[in-house]
Coordinates of N, CA and C in Angstrom, one line a residue:
X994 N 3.8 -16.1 -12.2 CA 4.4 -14.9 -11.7 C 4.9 -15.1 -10.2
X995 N 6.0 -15.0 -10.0 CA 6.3 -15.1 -8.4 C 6.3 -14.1 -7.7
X996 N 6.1 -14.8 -6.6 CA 5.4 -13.4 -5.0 C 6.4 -12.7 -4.8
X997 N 6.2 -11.8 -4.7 CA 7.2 -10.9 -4.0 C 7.7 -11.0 -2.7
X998 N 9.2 -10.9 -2.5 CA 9.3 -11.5 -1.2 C 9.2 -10.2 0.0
X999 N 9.7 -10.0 1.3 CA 9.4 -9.4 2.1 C 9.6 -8.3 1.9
X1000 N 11.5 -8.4 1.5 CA 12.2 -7.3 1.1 C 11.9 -6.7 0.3
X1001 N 11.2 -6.9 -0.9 CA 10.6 -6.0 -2.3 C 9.5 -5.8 -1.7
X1002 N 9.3 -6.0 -1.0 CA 7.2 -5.9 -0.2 C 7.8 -4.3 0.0
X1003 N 9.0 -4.3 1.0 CA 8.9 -3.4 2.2 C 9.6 -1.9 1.3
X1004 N 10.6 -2.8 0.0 CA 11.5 -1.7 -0.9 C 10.4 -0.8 -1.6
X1005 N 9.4 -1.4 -1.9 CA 8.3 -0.7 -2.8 C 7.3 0.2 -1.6
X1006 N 6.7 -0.3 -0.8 CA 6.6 0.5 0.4 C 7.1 1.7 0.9
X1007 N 8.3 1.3 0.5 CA 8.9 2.7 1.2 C 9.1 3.9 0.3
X1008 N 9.4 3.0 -1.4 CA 8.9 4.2 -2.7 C 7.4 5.0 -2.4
X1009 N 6.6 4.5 -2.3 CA 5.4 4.8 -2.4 C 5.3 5.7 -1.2
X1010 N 5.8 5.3 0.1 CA 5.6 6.3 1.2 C 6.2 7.6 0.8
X1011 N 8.1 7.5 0.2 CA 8.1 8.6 -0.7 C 7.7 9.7 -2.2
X1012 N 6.8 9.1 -2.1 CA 6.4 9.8 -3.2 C 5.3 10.4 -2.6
X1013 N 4.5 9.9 -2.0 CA 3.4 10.5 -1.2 C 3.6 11.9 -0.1
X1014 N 5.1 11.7 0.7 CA 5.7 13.0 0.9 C 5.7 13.9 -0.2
X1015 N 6.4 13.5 -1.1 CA 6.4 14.7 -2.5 C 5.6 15.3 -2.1
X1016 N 4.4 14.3 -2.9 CA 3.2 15.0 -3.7 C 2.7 15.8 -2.3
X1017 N 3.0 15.6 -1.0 CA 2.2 16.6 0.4 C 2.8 17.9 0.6
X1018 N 4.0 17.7 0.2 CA 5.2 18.8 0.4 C 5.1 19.8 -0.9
X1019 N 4.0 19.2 -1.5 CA 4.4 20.3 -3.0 C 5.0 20.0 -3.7
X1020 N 6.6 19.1 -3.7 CA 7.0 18.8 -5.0 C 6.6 18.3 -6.2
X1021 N 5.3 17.5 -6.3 CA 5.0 17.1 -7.5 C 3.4 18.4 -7.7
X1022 N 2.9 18.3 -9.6 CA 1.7 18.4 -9.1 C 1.1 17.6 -9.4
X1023 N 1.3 16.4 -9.4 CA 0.6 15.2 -10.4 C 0.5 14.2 -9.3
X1024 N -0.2 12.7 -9.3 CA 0.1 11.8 -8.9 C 1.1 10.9 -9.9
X1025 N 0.9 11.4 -11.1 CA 1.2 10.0 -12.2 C 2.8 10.7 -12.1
X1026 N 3.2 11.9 -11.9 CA 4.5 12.0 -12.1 C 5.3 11.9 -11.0
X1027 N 4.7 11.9 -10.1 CA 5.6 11.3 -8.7 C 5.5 9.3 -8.5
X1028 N 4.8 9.0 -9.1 CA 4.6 7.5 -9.5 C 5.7 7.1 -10.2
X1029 N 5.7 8.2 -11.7 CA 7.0 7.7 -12.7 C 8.1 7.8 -11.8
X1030 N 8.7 9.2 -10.4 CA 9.6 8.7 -10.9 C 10.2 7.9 -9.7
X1031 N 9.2 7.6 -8.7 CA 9.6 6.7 -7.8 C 9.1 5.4 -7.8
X1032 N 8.8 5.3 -9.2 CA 9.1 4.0 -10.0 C 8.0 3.2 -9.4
X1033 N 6.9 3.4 -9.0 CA 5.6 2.8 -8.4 C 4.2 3.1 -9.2
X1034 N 3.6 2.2 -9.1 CA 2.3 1.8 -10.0 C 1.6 3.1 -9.7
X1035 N 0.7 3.9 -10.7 CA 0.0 5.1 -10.3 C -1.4 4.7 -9.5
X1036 N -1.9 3.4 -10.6 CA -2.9 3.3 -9.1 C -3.2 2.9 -7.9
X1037 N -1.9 2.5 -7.5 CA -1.8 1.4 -6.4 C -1.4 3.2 -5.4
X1038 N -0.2 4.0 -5.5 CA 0.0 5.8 -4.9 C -1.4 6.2 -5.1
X1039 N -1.7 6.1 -6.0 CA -3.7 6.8 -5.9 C -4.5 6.2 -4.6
X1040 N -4.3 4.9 -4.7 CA -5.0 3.9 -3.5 C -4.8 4.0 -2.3
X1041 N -3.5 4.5 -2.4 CA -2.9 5.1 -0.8 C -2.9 6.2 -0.4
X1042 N -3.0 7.2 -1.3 CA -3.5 8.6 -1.0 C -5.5 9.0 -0.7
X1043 N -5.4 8.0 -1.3 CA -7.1 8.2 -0.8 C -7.6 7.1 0.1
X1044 N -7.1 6.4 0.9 CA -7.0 5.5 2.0 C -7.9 4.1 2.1
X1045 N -7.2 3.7 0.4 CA -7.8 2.5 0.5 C -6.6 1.4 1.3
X1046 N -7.8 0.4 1.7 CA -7.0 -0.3 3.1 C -6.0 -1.7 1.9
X1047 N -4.7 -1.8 2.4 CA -4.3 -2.6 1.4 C -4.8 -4.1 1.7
X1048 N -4.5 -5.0 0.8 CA -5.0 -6.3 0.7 C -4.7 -7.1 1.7
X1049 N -3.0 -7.1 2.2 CA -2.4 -7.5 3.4 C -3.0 -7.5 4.5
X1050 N -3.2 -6.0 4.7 CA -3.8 -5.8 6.2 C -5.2 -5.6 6.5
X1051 N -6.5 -5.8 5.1 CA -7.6 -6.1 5.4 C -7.8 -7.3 6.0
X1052 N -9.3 -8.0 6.5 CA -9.8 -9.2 6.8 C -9.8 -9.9 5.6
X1053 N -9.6 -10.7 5.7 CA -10.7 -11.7 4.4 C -12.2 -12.3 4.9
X1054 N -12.9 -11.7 3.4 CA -14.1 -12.2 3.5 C -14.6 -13.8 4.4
X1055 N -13.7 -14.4 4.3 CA -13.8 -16.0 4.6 C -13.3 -16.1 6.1
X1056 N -12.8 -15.0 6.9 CA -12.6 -15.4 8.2 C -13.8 -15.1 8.8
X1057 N -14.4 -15.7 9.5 CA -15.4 -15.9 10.6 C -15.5 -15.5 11.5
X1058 N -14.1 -15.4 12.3 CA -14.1 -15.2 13.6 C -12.8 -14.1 13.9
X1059 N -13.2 -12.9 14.6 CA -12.2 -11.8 14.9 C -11.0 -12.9 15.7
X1060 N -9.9 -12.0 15.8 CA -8.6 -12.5 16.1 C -9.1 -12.8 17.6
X1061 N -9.5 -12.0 18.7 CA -9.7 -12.3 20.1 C -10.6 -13.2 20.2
X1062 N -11.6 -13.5 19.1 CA -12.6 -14.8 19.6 C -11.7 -16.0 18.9
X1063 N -11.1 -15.8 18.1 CA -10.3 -17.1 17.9 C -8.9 -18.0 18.7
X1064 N -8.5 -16.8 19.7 CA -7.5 -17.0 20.3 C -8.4 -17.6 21.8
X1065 N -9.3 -17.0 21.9 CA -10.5 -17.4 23.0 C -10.7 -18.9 22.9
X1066 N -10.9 -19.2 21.7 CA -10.9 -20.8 21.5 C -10.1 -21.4 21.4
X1067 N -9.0 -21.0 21.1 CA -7.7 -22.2 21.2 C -7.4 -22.1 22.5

């Protein structure tokens, strides 16, 4: 399956940021139907309405060292 490149990173992003307006503003009363129709996965708008951190912008388990101690070393 190929990665998605920046620009679909950022196209889908910005579906999901709208749909999440919707659903705050009242126009939806569903998640799954503001999902259908801004065309974005229901659990992934679930995962961002309840403030799960996405995978991008977490740590990874395997880094050892915060960004200021690693720049400290180089």
């Amino acid at each position: 399956m190929p990665q998605p490149t920046q620009a679909q990173s950022s196209n889908q992003e910005g579906r999901i940021l709208l749909a999440i307006n919707a659903i705050k503003q009242g126009q939806f009363r569903s998640i799954r139907a503001s999902a259908m129709l801004y065309n974005v996965l229901y659990t992934t708008l679930y995962n961002w309405l309840n403030g799960k951190a996405l995978q991008h912008n977490s740590t990874p388990n395997s880094c050892k060292l915060t960004l200021y101690k690693e720049s400290a070393l180089v």
